[in-house]
Amino acid sequence: MKEPDDQDTDGEKSDRSKSSSRRQTQRSSKYESRSFIKEDTTDDTYTEGEGSYLDEEDTDVEDLEGSSSSYQDDDLEATRQSQEIPAAEEPEEEVTKKISESFYYDYMEIASIPFVTPDSNIPLDLLTLSHSFGYDCRKRANLQLLDSITALYIAGNQLILLNLKTKEQIYLQSSSGEGIGVIGVHPDKTHFAVAEKGSFPKIIIYEYPSLRPYRILRDGTEKAYAYVDFNNNGNLLASVGSNPDYTLTIWNWKEEQPILRKKAFSQEVFKVTFNPEDEEQLTTSGSGHIKFWEMAFTFTGLKLQGSLGRFGKTATSDIEGYMELPDGKVLSGSEWGNMLLWEGGLIKVELCRIGNKSCHHGPINQIMLDEGEVITVGSDGCVRIWDFETIDTADIVDETGLLQIEPINELQVDKNVKLFSMVKMNETGSNLWLAQDANGAIWKLDLSFSNITQDPECLFSFHSGAIQDLTVSPITYLMATTALDCSVRIYDFASKIPLAQMKFKQGGTALAWVPQMVSYTGAQISVGFEDGVVRILEIYDPKGLTIFAGRKKILDADLQLKHVFKPHTSTVTALAYEHDGEILATGSKDRTVFFFEVERDYKPIGYINTPGPVRQLTWSSISHPETTLLIICENGYVLEAPLPTIKEEDDNKIVSYEIKDMCIKCFHFSSIKSNILRLIEIEKREQRKKLKEKEREERRRKLAEDEGEEEEKELQEEAEVEEEEEPLPPIFIPPTPSPILCGFYSEPGKFWVSLGGYDSGFLYHCAFPPYDKNSNFKEQKDEPFDFRFLEDTENNPVQTITFSVNQTMMFCGMKNGAIRVYLLSENDPSLTTLEDYWHYSVHDNNYGCIKSITTSFDDRFLMTAGVDSNIFVFNIFSEYMLRKDIKAKVPSARFGMEVEPIPTDIEDPKAYSIENARRKREYDKLMKEVEEIKAGKREQLKVLRNEFRKLLEMNEELPKHMQFKRTDFDLDSKIRAEINRKTAYKLQQVRKELAWEKEKHELGLKKLRNRFRDPLESDTIVVHAIQTDHKISSYRLAQPSKYSKLKRPSQTERRTSKLERFEKEGVGRKDSLRDTGGSVAVQEESIIEKGKKFRPKTLSEIMVNNQIAKTKKLILKAEKAQIKIQQRKKEWEELYKSKPADDFEDPKDLQAIKEAQVYMGDFNLKTAPDYKIPEHMRINAAKKEEELGQLDTLAHGKKRQMNKCILSLRDLKVAVIEEIQCLVQELKSIQSTLHRAKHIPIPQIPQIYPDEVPEKRFRYNEEILLNFKQQQMKKEEEKSPQVEQLGSAGSAGGFLKLSSGKDGDWTTRDSISRSSKPSGYSLDIPKFLEFPKAEPTDVELEIMKRDEIKHVYMQQYLVNRIKELIVTFDAELRVLRHQKLKLDIQMKLSDLHHVTLFQEMLLLKNFEKQENTLQERVNSLDKEEQFMQWKINETFKEMEEKKNEISKLQDQEKALYAGFQAAIGENNKFANFLMKVLKKKIKRVKKKEVEGDADEDEESEESSEEESSLESDEDESGSEDEVFDDSICPSNCDIALFEMALQLREKRLDIEEALVEEKKIVDNLKKEYDAMSKKVKIVATNLNAAEEALEAYQREKQQRLNELLVVIPLKLHQIEYVVLGEIPSDLSGTLVFSNQSLGRLQERIVQLHEENCKQQKLNREWRERRKLLVREKREMAKTINKMEDTVRQLMVSKFGRVVDLEALQTLSVNTTLEELKIRKLRKELSNAKEIKMWEEKIAQVRWELMMKTKEHTKKLQQMNDLCIEKKKLDSRLNTLQNQQGNAFQGLRKADILAKEKITELIQAQAERISALKEEITLLRKKGGLILPPIRPSQENEMGPTDL
C-alpha cells in the first residue's frame, strides 16, 4: 500500500492511541481549529473555525509549502489557549486574511486513524491496507481521470488512485472516518475535490500529482455530499448535500469561503453543474425534478435564484443526465429513455427516434457535448451520437410534442452492460473514453467511428452489488468470492491480481472451500446459489492441459464444474464441511439443513427441518468429544445436530430424505438485555451509595469531634432524604425476536452469539438444555448464562466473527463497515479478556455492512467483503517482515482432466430439488400403478364392446320385423343422457381450463408469424426433376429493404435561392398580374362601352367627339412619323449592337470548348492527387442510399420474376402429375383386359416432395397434432427418465381421442380428405354363385382380337405420352435451371456490389455532417453573390435608365430652342431680345422651401455650388446690361412671341432642375455600384475559398472511398495486362474497364481524328469567307458616303440649309392647345349636368319644406289644446288647495316640491310656445332662414311623466 507523505510514525504511536472513537470527532475538530503558522507580531486576530492564515508578506517564514511540523507542534498549545478564550473576554476586531497560494495542510494530521483502546499495547498499524479488489460501480460519478493513465474512484473510506497501465493503487483515507460521498476533478486536472460523509463533513481539495491537501471547505451540509462540480474556469466549486438538508453551496474554494448557499430541493438531488458558457447559471436534477439556477445581483446583494422545471403534459421523471446548451437551453434524459429539451423552465420538445421509439431502452444516465456532437450514455449499454444542430433547433411539429430524430452513430458496448458515466481520456489524436459500468466493469471505448475503430475493451471487472460471501484456500493465497451478480471469482490476494471468474444463471449466496482432506491440492470450492443449487467448482492451472489448436490465450487459472445438485427450494445461506471432510452440510431459507456424503460424490444422506431460516452453520472443532453441527437461525433459534448416520439403503426404496430420528438440541433465545441494564443500574447505584456513605462517615466523624449530637441528627435526616431514589429500568422483552447475526462454539454444548435489533451491544454466552424428545421448540424459552459488553455496538452490532489460526485475535465485521479486532488470551473460551480492541472504518458507513471476514491460512492477511461491492486485503501486523515475492500457487490440472465429462448444469430455477424429485418419483410410481389398473379396466370394456358389436351385427342379419330397435338396447335412456351431459360439461370445463393456454399459444403463434413469416414475401420452393436428380429452388424473398422505399432529400444538393426563384418566377408573375389587370380593365371597358351603345348621344357630345377625332388624326400622323424615326433608330442600334467586337468569340464555340474540357481529354484516375470531381459525379449519403435502394429494387424484381417462373414450373409439375395419374388409371383399365404377357411396365407416378409445397407445413390436422404431441412427450421422457411412458401416453392419448371425436372444427381439409378415404376394415361380402363359362364363337374371337390390337396400341400410346410429359417437364426445368444459374451469378455480383455500396454509404455518413456544413457555406455565399450581382444589375439598369432620361431631357431642351427659333423666324429684329428672355437664368424658390420642409440643410455641396454659380451668372448678366428688363414687352414686338418666350423659359428651368436632380441620382447610383462591386469581389473570393475547401473535402472523401476494397470477378481472358506473356502476381497497378467503355474509348479515337480533319476543312472555308466580307465592307462604306452627300444637297436645295427633320415633325401639331380645347368642352358639359342636378334637388327640398310646415301646424294646434286644458287643471287645483288649506297649518314638503316642478314645467312650455311662434313667422316669410325646431331638454320631457 502507498500513501502520500508516508513517514515513520513509531515515535507517535503512543500519543495517537490516547484518543477514543467517541472523542474522535473532538480530535478532528481540534485539527480544524489549529493554526498552521507562527503568530505574527501584529495585533491581527482571525476567525475561529476557519483557520488562521497570513499572506507571504506578513509572515516571517518565506516558504509555507506543505505541513511543516517543525513549528506546528511548538505552537500547538499556544494556539489552543488562544482559541479557548472565555466568551466574556471579547477579542479585538476580527480581520479575515487571504490564504497564501503556497499553503498546504498536513495529510497525516487530516487523515483518519484507527481507534485503539487506551493503555493497551495494540499497535496502530495492526492492519495495513494491501489491496482493493472491489469497486462501488453503482455510485454516481465514481470514475474520474486525473491524466491519461491515472483513474480516481471511491472504495468505502478510501480514495483509490489507479494506474491504468501498471494496475498499481495509491490510497487516501477519509478525514471523518465515516465514508466519502463524491469526488470531482478540476478542469485543468491540477486539483481534485473529495466530498466526505459524516456530521458536517468537509470537502478536501488535494493537489495533483503531489497529493497534498490544499484547501478544506467546512459546513457545507449536515450529513453527506451528493455531488460536486468545478466551473469551467476552475475558480468556483458547486456542492449539493444529501438528506436531510439538500443544501446547494457555491464556494470560492481557494479562499475556503462559501459565496452563496440555498436549499436545492425537498427531495434527493443527484447532480449539480455549472453552465460551461455562462458561469452564473447552474442546473440541478434529481428525484422527479430539474431546477435551473442563476446567480443574480439584487438590491440586497448576490443571490441564488432557482426556477423549477415544469413537466406539463409529460410524465414526471427522475433525471440522471443532462447538459447545458450554449444558448441557455438544457437537454436532459428521462426514465423512459427519451431526451427532453428545456427552455424557459418548460419542455420545448421531447426527442425520440423514428417510429416513436425511445432514444435509449431505459434511463439516460449522462449527456455530454464533445466536438460539436451530443453524446448520450444509457442504461441499455449503448452510447449514441446525435447531431447538435438538429437538437439545438428542434421544435414541436405536432400536438404530441415529440420530434423524431436518428443518431449519427451508436455503439453497443456489450449485452449485459449498464453504463452509468463516462470520462474522456486525454490522449492526443484519439477519441477514447473510460466508462463506468453499473454491472461491475470499467470499459475503454473508442468513439471515433472510423475503419480503424477499436472494439470496446473491458479494462477491469468487479462484482456488482452486495458481495454475499468470501472464503480463502487452506493451503495457498487464493480467495473466492460470490455475489448476486451471478458470478464466482478467484483472486490471488498476495500478488494482487484477479485470476478467474465463472458466470451462472443465478446469483451466488454462500461459499466454502473444500478441505484439504477431500481435495489434497485445495482445488475445489462449493458454492450455494439463490435458486437452491449447490455447485462444486474445481480450480486448475490451464497451462498444464494439452493445448488445443486455435486457443488464443492461456489464463493463469480457470474454473470447471465438478458436481451440481439441488438440495433446497430457496436461497442457500450456509455451507459447512465437517472437520474430517466426510460430510457437507447446507442450510437454506427454506428452513432445512441437508447433509451429503462427500466421498461418494456428494450422495445425499438426508435433511432436517429447522424452526427458522438458517443463518449460519458451524461444525464443532476436533477438541470436542463428539462431532456436532451448530445451526443458527435468524429468528432466535439455535440448534445442535449430531453427526448424521450414513445408512446403506436402496434409493428406490427410500420415500423421503427427511431424517426424523435425529436427537436435536434447541436453544430459543429469550432477551435478557433489560435485566442486564437493570443489574448495571443497580451496581452503579450501590457504588454511589458506598461513596456517599463513606463521605457521610467522614463528615460525621469530623462533626462529632467538633459539635456533637445535634449535627448527627441533621446528618441522619439528610440520609433519609437521599434514600428516595428513581425507579429502576423496567423489564422489557421485544415483541419481535431480535435476529441472530452470527455465533461460534466456545465449549461442548456452549456457544456465543451476537444479535441485532434491541439485543445488540453484547455477546451472549449460551448453553443448550438437555435433549427432550417431547419438548416443543416454539414454546421453549431459554436465557444465556453470561454476556460480554461490547463498546459502541448499541446501534452498530457485530455482523460476522472470525478468529486467527492461533486463536489469539478475534476479528469482527461491523454493520457500519468497520473492522474491530479483539486480542484474546490463550485457552479462554469464556472471553474474559475481551476488553482491548483495535477499531477502524474501512467500508462505507451507510451501506457497507461487512458480510464476510476471514484470514489467510498463515494469518498474514485479512480479507473483508461488504455490501458496498468492496473487497479489501489487509496485512496483519507481524514481527517478521513479509516477503515481497509472495504469490499464490494455483493447483495444477489433474491428469486426464480435459477428457473428463462435465456434468450437466442445473440452469432452470424451477428444477426439482433432491427431496422434491424423490417425492415426484414416488408420485409417478403411484400414478403408474393407477394407470395399469385403468388399462385393465379398459381391456375389459373393450371385450364388452366387441361382444356388443357382435350382437348388433347378429341383430342386423335378422329379418326386419324381428330386429330390435337401437333404443331397445338402452337399459335406461336417462343414463345415456346423463353421460352425454357429463361429457359436454367436461368438454366445456376443459375448454375453459385451456382457454388461457390457447390464447397464449395463439399470441405466440401470431408473434412468430409477425417476426418470421410476415416479413417474407415468398418462401423457398424446390422443384425436383422427375427422371434426373436436377432440381431448382426459388429465392427466399423478404420484403423490400428500407433503402428501396426510403428517399431522403440530400442536404448537399444545391438549392435555388430566393433570388433565383424571383428571377425565374418574378417576370411571369408580373406579366400574369399585368395580364389579369389588363383583362379586368378590358372587361370593365367592354361593359362601359356596351352601356354607351344603348344610350343616345347629345349634341354637345357629338361636338366633343368631332373635335377629338380631328385632334387624334393630327396626333396620329405626327406619331407615325415619330414611330418611323424611332424604328429606324432602333434598327441602327440593333445593327451596331450586333456588330461583334475585335475580341469577340462565338458562344457556341465557348460552349463546345467547355464541354470538351469537361468531357474530353482529361482522364485522370480517381486516385490521382489532382483529380477534380465533376459536379454531376459528386456523391453523398442520400444519393448512395438511393443507389442502394435502386440496386435492392432491381435485385428484388429479378428474384421475384424468377420465383414466378419457378412457381409456374411447380404448377406445371402438379398438372403433369395429375395428367399422368389419369393416364395411368386409363392404362390400368386397358391392361385389365389384356393378357399379362402383353403388359408393358406401368411408369411410376411422380410424387410431390414436401419442399415443393412448403405452404403445407402450416396446415395441420388431428393426426399431425397427435404425432407432434407424442414427439414432445418423448423428448420430456428423455429429459426426465423417472416419468413412465405408459401413464403419460395413455392420459394424453385418451384426452386427444376424446377431443378428436367432438372438436371437429379444428380439423383441416386434409383431415377431411383423409377421413374420406376407404377404411382398412375388411367387409365380408357374400360371394355369388359362379356359372360355368361357355366357349366364345368365331365372331366373338374376331372382336376380341380386334379389341386386343386396339388396346395394345393404346397402351403403347399412353406410355409414350407419359414419357413425353416427363421429358418435356425435365427439359423445361433444365432450361429454367440454366437461367437461374446465370441469375445467381448476377445476384452474387449484386450482393458484392451491395456490400460495396453499403460500406460507401457508412463512410459517406461519417463525412455527411462536415460536407453539409461546407456545402451550406458555399450555398449561402453563392446566394449572397447572386443577390449582390442582382442588386448590381438592378443598379446598373437604373443608372442606364437615368442616363436615358438625362439624354431625353437634353433632347427636350434642344427641341425647345429649335421650336422657339422656328417660331421667331429668320429675320426677326427682336430675336436676340427674345432669346435673352428665354435663356435668362432666374433663381426660383424651390418647392421644399415653399412647403417648409426641414431637410434643406441636408442638401449636397454640389447643389449649393450650382446655385451660387447661377446667382453669380445672373449678377454678371445684370451688370452687363442693366437696362435689360424681361417683365415689359418692347414696342413693336409680337406679344404672343414674348409670352411664348416666358412660357418656354419656365419650361426650360423645369428641364434644367430635372437634369440636376437626375445627375445627382446618377452619381449616387455610381457610388453604390462601385461599393457593391467591391463587395462582390470579396464575396467571390470567399466563395472560391469555400468551393476550394469543399473540393478538397470531396477529394478527401473520394480518397477514403478509394481505400474501400471492391470485389470484381474476372475470367482469365479478360485480363489483358501481361508481362512476358504471363499474368503478373501483383495486379495493384492495373485498371479495370468494361468492354463497353474500352470500345467507346477506341471509337472515340477514330471520331476525334475525323473531327480534327473536319475542323481543319471548316477553318479554311471560314478564312475565305472573311476575305470576301472585308471586300464587301469597303464597297458599302463608299456607297454610304455617296448617299449622305445626296441627302445634304437635297436639304439645302429645299430648305436652304441642313435642317433637323425630327424637330420639324414634332411641331406639326400643338397637342397642348388641342387638349385644352377638348377639356374645356367636357368641362362645360359637366357643369350643365351639375346645374340640372342641383335644380332637381332644390325642387325636392321645397316639397319636403311644405310637408314639414303642415306637420308643424298640426303640432301647434295640439299644443294650443293642451295649454287650454292645462289652465283648466290649474284652476281646479288651486280651488282644491284652498279648500284643504284650512285643515293643515302649513304646506308639507312634498307639496312644495310638486309645486316647484309644475312651475318649471309651465315656464318650459311657455318658452317652447314662443319659439314655435317665431318659427311660424319665419316660415311665413318668403326666402326666410329655416332653423331646426327647438327641442325641449330631457328634464322638461320627463316633467309630465313625473306628474
Tab-separated table of N, CA and C in Angstrom, residues 163 1175 1362 1481 1811:
chain	number	residue	atom	x	y	z
A	163	ASN	N	-3.374	3.279	-11.375
A	163	ASN	CA	-2.572	3.403	-12.588
A	163	ASN	C	-3.091	2.381	-13.601
A	1175	GLU	N	-19.125	18.064	-61.055
A	1175	GLU	CA	-20.326	18.344	-60.260
A	1175	GLU	C	-21.335	17.214	-60.347
A	1362	ILE	N	-46.889	-40.523	-71.455
A	1362	ILE	CA	-46.362	-40.275	-70.098
A	1362	ILE	C	-44.889	-39.898	-70.173
A	1481	LYS	N	-31.290	83.320	-66.680
A	1481	LYS	CA	-31.275	82.426	-65.520
A	1481	LYS	C	-31.921	83.123	-64.340
A	1811	ALA	N	-91.001	79.988	-28.946
A	1811	ALA	CA	-90.084	79.531	-30.009
A	1811	ALA	C	-90.841	79.084	-31.233
